[in-house]
PDB file of C-alpha atoms and ligand atoms in Angstrom:
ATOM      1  CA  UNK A   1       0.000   0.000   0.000  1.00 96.00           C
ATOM      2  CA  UNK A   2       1.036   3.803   0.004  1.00 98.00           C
ATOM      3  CA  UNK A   3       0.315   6.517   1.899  1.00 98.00           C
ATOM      4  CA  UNK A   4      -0.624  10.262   0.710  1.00 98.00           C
ATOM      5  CA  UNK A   5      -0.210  13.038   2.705  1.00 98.00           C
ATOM      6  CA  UNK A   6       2.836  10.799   4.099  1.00 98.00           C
ATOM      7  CA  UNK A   7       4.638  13.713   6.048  1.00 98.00           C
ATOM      8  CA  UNK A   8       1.620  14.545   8.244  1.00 97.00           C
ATOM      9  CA  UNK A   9       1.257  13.395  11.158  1.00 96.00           C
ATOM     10  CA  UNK A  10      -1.636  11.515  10.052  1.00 97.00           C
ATOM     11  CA  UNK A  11       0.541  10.633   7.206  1.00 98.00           C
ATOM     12  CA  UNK A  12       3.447   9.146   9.231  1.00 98.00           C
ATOM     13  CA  UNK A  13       1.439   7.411  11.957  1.00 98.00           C
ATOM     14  CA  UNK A  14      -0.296   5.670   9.427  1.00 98.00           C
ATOM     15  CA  UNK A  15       3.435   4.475   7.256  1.00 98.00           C
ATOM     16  CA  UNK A  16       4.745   3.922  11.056  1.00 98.00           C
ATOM     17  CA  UNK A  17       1.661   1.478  11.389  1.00 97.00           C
ATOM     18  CA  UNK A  18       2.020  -0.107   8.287  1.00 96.00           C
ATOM     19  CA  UNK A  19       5.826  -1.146   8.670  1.00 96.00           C
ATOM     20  CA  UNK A  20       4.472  -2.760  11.689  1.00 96.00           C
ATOM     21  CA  UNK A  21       2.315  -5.265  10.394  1.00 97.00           C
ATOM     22  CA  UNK A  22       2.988  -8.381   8.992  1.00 96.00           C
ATOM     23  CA  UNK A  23       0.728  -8.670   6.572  1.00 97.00           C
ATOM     24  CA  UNK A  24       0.964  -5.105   4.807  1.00 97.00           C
ATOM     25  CA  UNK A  25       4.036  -3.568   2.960  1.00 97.00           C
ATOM     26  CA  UNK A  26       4.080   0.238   2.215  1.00 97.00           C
ATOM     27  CA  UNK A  27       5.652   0.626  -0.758  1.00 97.00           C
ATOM     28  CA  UNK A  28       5.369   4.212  -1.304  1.00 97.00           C
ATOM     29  CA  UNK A  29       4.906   7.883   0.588  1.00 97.00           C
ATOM     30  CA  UNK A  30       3.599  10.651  -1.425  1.00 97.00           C
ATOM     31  CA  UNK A  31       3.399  14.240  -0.684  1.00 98.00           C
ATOM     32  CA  UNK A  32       4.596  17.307  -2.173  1.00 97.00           C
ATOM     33  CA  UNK A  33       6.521  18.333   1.484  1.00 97.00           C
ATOM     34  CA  UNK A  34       8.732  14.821   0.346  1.00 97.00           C
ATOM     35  CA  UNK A  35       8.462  15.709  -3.435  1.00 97.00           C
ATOM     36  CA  UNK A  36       7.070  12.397  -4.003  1.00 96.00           C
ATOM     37  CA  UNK A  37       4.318  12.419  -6.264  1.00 96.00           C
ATOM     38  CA  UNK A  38       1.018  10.918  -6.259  1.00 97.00           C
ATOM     39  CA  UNK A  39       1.335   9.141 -10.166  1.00 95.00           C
ATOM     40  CA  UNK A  40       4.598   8.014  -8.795  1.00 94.00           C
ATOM     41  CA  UNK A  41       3.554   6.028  -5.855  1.00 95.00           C
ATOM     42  CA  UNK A  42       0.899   4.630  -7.805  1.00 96.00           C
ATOM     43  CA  UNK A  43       2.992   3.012 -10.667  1.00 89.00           C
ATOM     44  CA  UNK A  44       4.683   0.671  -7.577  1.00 90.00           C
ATOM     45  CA  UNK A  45       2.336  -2.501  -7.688  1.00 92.00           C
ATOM     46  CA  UNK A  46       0.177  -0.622  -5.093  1.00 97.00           C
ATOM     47  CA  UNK A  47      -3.154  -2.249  -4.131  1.00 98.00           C
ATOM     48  CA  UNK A  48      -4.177   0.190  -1.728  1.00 98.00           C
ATOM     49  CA  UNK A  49      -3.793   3.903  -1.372  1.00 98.00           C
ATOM     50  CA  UNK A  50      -4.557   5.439   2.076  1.00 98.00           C
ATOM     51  CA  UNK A  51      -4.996   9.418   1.855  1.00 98.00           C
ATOM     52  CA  UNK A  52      -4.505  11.756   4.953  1.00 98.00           C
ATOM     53  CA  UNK A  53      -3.936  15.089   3.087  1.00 97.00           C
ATOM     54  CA  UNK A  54      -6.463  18.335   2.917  1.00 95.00           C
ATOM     55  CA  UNK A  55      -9.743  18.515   1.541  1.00 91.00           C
ATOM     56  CA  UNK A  56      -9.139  19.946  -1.709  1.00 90.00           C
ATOM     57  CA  UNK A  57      -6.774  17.188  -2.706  1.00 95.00           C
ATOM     58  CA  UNK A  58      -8.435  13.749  -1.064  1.00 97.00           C
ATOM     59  CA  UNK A  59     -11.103  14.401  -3.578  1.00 97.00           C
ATOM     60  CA  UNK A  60      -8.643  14.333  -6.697  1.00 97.00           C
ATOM     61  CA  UNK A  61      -6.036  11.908  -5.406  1.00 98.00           C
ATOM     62  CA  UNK A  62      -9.241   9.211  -5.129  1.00 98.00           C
ATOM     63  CA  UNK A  63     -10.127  10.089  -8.864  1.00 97.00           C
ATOM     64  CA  UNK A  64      -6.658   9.601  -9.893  1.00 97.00           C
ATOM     65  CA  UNK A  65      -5.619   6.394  -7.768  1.00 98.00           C
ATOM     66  CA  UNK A  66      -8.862   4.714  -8.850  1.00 98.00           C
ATOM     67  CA  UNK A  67      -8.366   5.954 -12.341  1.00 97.00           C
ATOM     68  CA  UNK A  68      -5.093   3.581 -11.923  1.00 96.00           C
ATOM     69  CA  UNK A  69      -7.250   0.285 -10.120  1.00 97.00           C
ATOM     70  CA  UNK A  70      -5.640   1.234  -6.680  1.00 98.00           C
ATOM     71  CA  UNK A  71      -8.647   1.468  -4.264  1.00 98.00           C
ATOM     72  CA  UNK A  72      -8.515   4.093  -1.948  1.00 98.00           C
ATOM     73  CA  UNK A  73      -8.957   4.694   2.162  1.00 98.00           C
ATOM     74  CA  UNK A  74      -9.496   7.746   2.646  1.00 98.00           C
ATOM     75  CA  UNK A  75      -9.519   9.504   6.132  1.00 97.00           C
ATOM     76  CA  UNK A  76      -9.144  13.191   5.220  1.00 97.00           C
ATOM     77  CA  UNK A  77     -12.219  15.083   6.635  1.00 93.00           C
ATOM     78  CA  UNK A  78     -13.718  18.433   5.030  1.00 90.00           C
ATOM     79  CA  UNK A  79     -15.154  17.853   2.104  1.00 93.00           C
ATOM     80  CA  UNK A  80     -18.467  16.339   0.579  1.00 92.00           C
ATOM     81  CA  UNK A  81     -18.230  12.414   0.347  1.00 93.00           C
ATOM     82  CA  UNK A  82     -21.127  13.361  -2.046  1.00 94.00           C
ATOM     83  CA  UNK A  83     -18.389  14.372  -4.605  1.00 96.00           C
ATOM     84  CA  UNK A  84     -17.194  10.713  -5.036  1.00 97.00           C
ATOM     85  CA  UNK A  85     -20.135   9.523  -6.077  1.00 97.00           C
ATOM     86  CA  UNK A  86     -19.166   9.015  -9.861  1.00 97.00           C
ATOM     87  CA  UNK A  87     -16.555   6.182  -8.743  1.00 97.00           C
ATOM     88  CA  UNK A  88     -19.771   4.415  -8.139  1.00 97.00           C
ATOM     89  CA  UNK A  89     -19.483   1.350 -10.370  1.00 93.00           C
ATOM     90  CA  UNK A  90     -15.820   1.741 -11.005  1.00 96.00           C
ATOM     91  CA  UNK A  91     -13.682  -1.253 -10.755  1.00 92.00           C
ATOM     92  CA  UNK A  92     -11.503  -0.236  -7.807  1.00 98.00           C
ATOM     93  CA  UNK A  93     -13.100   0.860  -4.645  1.00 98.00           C
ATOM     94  CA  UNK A  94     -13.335   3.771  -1.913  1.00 98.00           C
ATOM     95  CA  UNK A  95     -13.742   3.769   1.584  1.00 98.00           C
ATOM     96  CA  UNK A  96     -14.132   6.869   3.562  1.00 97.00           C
ATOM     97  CA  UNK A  97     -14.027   7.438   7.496  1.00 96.00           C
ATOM     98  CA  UNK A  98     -14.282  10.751   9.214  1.00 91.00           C
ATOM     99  CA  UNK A  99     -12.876   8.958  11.994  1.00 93.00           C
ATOM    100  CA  UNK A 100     -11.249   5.808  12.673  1.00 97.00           C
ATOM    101  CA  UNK A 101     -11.135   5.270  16.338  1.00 97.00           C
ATOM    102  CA  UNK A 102     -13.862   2.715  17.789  1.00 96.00           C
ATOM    103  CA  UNK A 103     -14.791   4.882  20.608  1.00 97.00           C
ATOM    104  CA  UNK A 104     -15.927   7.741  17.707  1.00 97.00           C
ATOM    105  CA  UNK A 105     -18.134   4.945  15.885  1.00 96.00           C
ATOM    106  CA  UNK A 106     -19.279   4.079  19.064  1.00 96.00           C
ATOM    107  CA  UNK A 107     -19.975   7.548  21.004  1.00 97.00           C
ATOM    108  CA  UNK A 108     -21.698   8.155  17.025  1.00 97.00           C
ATOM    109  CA  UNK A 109     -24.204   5.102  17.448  1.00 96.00           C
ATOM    110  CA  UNK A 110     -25.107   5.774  21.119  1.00 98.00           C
ATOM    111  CA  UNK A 111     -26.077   9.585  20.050  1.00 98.00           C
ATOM    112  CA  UNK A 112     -27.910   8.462  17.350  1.00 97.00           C
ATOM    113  CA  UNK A 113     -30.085   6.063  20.097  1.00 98.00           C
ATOM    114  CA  UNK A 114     -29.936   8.552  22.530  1.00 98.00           C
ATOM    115  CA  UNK A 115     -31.986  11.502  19.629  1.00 98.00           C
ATOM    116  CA  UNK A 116     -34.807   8.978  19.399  1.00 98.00           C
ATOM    117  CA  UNK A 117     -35.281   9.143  23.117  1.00 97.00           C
ATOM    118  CA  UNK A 118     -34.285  13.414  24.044  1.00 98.00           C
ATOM    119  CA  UNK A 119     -35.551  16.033  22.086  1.00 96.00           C
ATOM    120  CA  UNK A 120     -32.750  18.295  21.798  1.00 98.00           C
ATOM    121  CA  UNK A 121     -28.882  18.267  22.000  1.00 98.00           C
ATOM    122  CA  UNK A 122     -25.625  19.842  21.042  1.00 98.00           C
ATOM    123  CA  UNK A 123     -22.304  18.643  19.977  1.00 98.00           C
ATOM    124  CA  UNK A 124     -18.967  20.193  20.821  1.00 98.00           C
ATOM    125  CA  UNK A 125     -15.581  18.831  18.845  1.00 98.00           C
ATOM    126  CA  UNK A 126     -12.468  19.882  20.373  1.00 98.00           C
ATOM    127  CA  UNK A 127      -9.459  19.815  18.318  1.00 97.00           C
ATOM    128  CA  UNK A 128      -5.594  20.472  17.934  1.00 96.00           C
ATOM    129  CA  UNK A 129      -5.442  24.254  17.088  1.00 97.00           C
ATOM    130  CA  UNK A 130      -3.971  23.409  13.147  1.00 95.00           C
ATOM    131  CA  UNK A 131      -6.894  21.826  12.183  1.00 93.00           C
ATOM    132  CA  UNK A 132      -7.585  23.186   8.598  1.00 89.00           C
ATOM    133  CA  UNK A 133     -11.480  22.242   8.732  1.00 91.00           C
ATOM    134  CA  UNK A 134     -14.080  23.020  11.027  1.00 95.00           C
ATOM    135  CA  UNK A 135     -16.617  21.943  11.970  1.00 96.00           C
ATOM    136  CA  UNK A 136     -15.007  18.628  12.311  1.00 95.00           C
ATOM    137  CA  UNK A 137     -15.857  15.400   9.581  1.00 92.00           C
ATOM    138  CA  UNK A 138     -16.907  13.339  12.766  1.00 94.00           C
ATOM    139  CA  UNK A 139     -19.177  16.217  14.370  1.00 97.00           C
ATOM    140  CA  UNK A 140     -20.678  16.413  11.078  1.00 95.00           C
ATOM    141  CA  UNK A 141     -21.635  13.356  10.683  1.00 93.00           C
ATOM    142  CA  UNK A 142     -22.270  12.754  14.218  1.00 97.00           C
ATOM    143  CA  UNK A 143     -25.356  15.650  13.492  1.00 97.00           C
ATOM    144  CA  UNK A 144     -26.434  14.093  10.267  1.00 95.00           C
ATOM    145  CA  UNK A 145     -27.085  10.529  11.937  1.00 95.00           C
ATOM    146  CA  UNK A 146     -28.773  11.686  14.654  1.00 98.00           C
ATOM    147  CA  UNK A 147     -31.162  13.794  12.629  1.00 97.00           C
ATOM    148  CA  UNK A 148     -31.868  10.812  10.077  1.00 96.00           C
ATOM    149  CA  UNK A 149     -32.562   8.480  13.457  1.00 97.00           C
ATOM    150  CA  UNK A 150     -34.830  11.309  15.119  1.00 97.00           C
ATOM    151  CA  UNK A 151     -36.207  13.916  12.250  1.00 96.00           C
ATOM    152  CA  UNK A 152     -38.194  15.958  14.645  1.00 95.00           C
ATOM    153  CA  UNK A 153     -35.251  17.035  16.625  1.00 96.00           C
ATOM    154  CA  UNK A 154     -33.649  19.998  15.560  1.00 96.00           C
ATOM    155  CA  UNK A 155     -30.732  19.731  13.901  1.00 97.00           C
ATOM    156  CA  UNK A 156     -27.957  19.617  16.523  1.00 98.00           C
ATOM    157  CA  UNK A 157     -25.522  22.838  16.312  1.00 98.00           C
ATOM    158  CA  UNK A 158     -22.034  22.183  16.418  1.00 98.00           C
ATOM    159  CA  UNK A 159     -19.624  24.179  18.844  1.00 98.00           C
ATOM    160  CA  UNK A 160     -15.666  23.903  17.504  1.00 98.00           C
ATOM    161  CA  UNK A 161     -12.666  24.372  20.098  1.00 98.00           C
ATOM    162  CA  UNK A 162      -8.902  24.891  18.360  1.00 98.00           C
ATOM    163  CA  UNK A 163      -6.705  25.037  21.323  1.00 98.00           C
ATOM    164  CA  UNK A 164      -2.815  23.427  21.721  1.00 98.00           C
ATOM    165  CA  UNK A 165      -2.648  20.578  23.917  1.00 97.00           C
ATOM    166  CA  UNK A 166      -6.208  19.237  22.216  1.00 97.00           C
ATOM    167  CA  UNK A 167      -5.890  15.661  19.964  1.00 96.00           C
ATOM    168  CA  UNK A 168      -9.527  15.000  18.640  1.00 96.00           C
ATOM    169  CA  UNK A 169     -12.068  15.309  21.597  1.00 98.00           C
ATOM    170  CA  UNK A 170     -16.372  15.139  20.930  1.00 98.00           C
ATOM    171  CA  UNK A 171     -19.218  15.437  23.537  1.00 98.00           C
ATOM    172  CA  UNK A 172     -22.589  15.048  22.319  1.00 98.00           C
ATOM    173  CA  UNK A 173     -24.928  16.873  25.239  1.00 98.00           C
ATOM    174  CA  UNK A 174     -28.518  15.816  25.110  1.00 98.00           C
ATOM    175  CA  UNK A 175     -31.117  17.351  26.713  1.00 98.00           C
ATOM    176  CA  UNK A 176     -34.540  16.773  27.709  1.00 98.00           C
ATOM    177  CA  UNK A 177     -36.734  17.736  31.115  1.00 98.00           C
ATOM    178  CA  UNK A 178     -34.680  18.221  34.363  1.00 98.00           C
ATOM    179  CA  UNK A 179     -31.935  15.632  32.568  1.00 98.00           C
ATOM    180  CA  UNK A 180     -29.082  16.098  30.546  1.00 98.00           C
ATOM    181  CA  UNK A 181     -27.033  13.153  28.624  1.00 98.00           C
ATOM    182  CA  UNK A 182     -23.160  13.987  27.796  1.00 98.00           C
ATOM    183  CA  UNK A 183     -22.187  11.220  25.657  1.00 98.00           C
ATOM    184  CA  UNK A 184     -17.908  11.631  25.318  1.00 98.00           C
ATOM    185  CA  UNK A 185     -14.601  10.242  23.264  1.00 98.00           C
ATOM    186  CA  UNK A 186     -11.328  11.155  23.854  1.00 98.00           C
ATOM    187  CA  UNK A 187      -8.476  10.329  21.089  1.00 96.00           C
ATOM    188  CA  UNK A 188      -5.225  10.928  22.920  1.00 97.00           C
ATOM    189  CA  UNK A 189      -2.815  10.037  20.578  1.00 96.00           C
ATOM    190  CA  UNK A 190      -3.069   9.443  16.861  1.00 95.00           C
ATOM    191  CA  UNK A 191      -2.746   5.815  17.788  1.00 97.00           C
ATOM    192  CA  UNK A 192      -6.198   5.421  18.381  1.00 97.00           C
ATOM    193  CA  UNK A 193      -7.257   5.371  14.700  1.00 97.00           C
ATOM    194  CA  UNK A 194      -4.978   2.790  13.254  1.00 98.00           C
ATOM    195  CA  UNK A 195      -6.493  -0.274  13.882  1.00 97.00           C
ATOM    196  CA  UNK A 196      -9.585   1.294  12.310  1.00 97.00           C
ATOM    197  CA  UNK A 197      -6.751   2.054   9.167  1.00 98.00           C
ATOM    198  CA  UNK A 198      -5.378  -0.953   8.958  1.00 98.00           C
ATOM    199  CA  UNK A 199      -8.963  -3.040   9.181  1.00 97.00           C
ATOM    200  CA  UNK A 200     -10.098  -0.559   6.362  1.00 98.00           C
ATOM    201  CA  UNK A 201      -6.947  -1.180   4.112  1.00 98.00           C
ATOM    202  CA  UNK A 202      -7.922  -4.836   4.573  1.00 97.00           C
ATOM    203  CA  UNK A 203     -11.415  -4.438   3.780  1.00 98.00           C
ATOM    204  CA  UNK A 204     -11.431  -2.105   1.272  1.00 98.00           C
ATOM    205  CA  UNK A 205     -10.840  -4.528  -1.612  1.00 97.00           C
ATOM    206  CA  UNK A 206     -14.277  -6.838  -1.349  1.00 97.00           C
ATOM    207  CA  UNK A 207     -16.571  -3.780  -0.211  1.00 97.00           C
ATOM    208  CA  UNK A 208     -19.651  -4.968  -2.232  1.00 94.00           C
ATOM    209  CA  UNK A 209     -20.788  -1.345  -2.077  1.00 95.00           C
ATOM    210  CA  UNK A 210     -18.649   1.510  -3.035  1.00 97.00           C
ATOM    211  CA  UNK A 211     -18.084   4.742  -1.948  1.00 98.00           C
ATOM    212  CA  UNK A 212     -18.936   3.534   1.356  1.00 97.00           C
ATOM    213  CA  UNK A 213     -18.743   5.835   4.144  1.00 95.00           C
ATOM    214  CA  UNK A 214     -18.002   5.222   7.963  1.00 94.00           C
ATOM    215  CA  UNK A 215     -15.952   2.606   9.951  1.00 96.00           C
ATOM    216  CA  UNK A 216     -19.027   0.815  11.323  1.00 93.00           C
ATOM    217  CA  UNK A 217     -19.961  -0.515   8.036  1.00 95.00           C
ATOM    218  CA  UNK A 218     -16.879  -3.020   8.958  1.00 96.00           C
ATOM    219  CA  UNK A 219     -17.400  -3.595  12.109  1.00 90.00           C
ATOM    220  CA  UNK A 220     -18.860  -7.130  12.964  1.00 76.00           C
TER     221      UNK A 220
HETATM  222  P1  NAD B 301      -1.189  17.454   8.265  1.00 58.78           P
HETATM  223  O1  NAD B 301      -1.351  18.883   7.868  1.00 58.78           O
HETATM  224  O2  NAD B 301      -0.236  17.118   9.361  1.00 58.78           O
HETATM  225  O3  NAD B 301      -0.791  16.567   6.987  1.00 58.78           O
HETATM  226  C1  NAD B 301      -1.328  16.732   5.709  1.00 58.78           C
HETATM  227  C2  NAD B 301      -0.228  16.347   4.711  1.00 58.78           C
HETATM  228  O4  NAD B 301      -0.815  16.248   3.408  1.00 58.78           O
HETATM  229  C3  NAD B 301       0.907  17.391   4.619  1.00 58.78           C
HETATM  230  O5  NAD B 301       2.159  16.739   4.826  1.00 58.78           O
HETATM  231  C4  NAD B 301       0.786  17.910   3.181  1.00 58.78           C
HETATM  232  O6  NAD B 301       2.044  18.248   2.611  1.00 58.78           O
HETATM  233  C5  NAD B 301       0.164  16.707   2.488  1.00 58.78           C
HETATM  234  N1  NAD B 301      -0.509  16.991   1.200  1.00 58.78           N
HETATM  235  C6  NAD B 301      -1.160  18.103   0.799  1.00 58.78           C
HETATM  236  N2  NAD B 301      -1.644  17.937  -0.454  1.00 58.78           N
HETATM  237  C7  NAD B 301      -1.288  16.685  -0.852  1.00 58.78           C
HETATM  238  C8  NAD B 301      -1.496  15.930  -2.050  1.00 58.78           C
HETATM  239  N3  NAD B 301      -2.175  16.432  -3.084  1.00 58.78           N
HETATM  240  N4  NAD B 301      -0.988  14.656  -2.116  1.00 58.78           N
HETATM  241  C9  NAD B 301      -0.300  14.137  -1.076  1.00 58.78           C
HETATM  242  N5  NAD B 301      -0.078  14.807   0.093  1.00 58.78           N
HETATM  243  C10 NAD B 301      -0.567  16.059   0.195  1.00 58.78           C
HETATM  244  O7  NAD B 301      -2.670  16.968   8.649  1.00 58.78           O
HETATM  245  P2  NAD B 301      -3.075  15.731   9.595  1.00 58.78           P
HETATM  246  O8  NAD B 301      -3.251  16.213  10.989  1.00 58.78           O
HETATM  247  O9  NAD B 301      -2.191  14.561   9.306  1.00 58.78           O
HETATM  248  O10 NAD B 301      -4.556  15.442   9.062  1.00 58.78           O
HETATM  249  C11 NAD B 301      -4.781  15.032   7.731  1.00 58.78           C
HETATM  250  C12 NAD B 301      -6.275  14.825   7.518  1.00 58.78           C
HETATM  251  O11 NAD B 301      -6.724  13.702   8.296  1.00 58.78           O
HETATM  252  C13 NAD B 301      -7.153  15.999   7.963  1.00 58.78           C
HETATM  253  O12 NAD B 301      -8.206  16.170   7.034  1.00 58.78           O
HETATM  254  C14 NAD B 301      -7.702  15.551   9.309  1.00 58.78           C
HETATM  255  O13 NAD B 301      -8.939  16.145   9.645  1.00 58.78           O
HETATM  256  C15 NAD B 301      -7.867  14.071   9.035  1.00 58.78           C
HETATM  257  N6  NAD B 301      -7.960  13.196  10.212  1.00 58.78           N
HETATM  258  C16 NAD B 301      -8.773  12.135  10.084  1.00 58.78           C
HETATM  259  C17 NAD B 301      -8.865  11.208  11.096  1.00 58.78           C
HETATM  260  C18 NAD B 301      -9.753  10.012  10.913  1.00 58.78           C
HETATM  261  O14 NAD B 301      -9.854   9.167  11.828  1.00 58.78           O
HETATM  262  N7  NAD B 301     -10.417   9.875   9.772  1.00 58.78           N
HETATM  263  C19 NAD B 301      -8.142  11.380  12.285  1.00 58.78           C
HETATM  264  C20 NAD B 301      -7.301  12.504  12.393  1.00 58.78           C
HETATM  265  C21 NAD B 301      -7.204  13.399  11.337  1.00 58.78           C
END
């Protein structure tokens, strides 16, 4: 596999957690802080591209790397997984997470049961302060699940924090008469989202529907 956006820190926790298991081989970085291009990386016998860049690029890099048969994981948040609906069909495949730690996709499931029960809540993501996007991919989509599970509750509004010191931090607060619920996930370390990575980057390959979108779709 190869990794794009390699010098990020993303980027290099994900190569760092390649190397390590037996099973993989990373066989290229790109990024344009390396000078390594995308085509390049893609000409190596790679199966499996796994993009932690910005939102402008994750979009094109997918076109390009399924263009060449490579499927693609993508983990980059801030843009419209809408826009990668045309590689519907195509013969290589796309998986996209806005977050790949377990305690995410879980805190995201138990706010989505918790809206059909409370009538109103808020979310508040609390990131490192050089976060490009805001609000974040997993608040996002944290909002848009609970409002398809419970379509008579407003629309939960989304509160972003960019302070030093932060990793990738949610609480979804719901509310309803003389109660409040504070569901809450912690990543501490960017750690926390490679075993999602690396069971994506397995996965990816025999999706049966693609794009696909969210780590719980693999979960069994
Ligand atoms: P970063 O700024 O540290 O790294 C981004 C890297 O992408 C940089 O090295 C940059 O040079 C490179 N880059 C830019 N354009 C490129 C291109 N066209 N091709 C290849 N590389 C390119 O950012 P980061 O903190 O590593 O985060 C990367 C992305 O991952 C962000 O969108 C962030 O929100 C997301 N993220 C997702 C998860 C998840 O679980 N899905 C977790 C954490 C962060």
């Amino acid at each position: 596999m190869a990794v794009a956006g390699a010098a990020g820190r993303m980027g290099e926790t994900a190569c760092r957690a390649v190397k390590q298991a037996e099973d993989l081989e990373l066989v290229a970085r790109a990024d344009p802080a390396l000078g390594a291009s995308l085509g390049e990386a893609l000409g190596q016998g790679t199966e499996v591209l796994v993009d932690f860049t910005v939102p402008y690029s994750a979009v094109a890099n997918a076109h390009e790397a399924v263009a060449a048969g490579v499927h693609v994981v993508i983990g980059t948040t801030g843009f419209d997984p809408g826009e990668l609906d045309d590689l519907r069909g195509a013969p290589a495949n796309v998986f996209i997470a806005p977050n790949f730690a377990i305690g995410a996709v879980l805190m995201m499931q138990f706010a989505q049961q918790a809206a059909r029960h409370m009538p109103k809540a808020e979310i508040i993501e609390l990131h490192h302060d050089r976060k490009v996007d805001r609000p974040s991919g997993t608040a996002a989509r944290t909002a848009a699940l609970m409002s398809e599970a419970a379509p008579a509750m407003p629309r939960p509004p989304i509160h972003s924090v960019r302070l030093p010191g932060l990793v990738a931090h949610q609480e979804v607060i719901l509310g309803a008469l003389e109660q409040t619920l504070t569901i809450r996930h912690d990543s501490f370390g960017r750690e926390s989202f490679m075993p999602g990575v690396l069971l994506a980057v397995r996965r990816v390959g025999t999706l049966e529907d693609s794009p696909l979108v969210g780590l719980e779709h693999l979960l069994t």
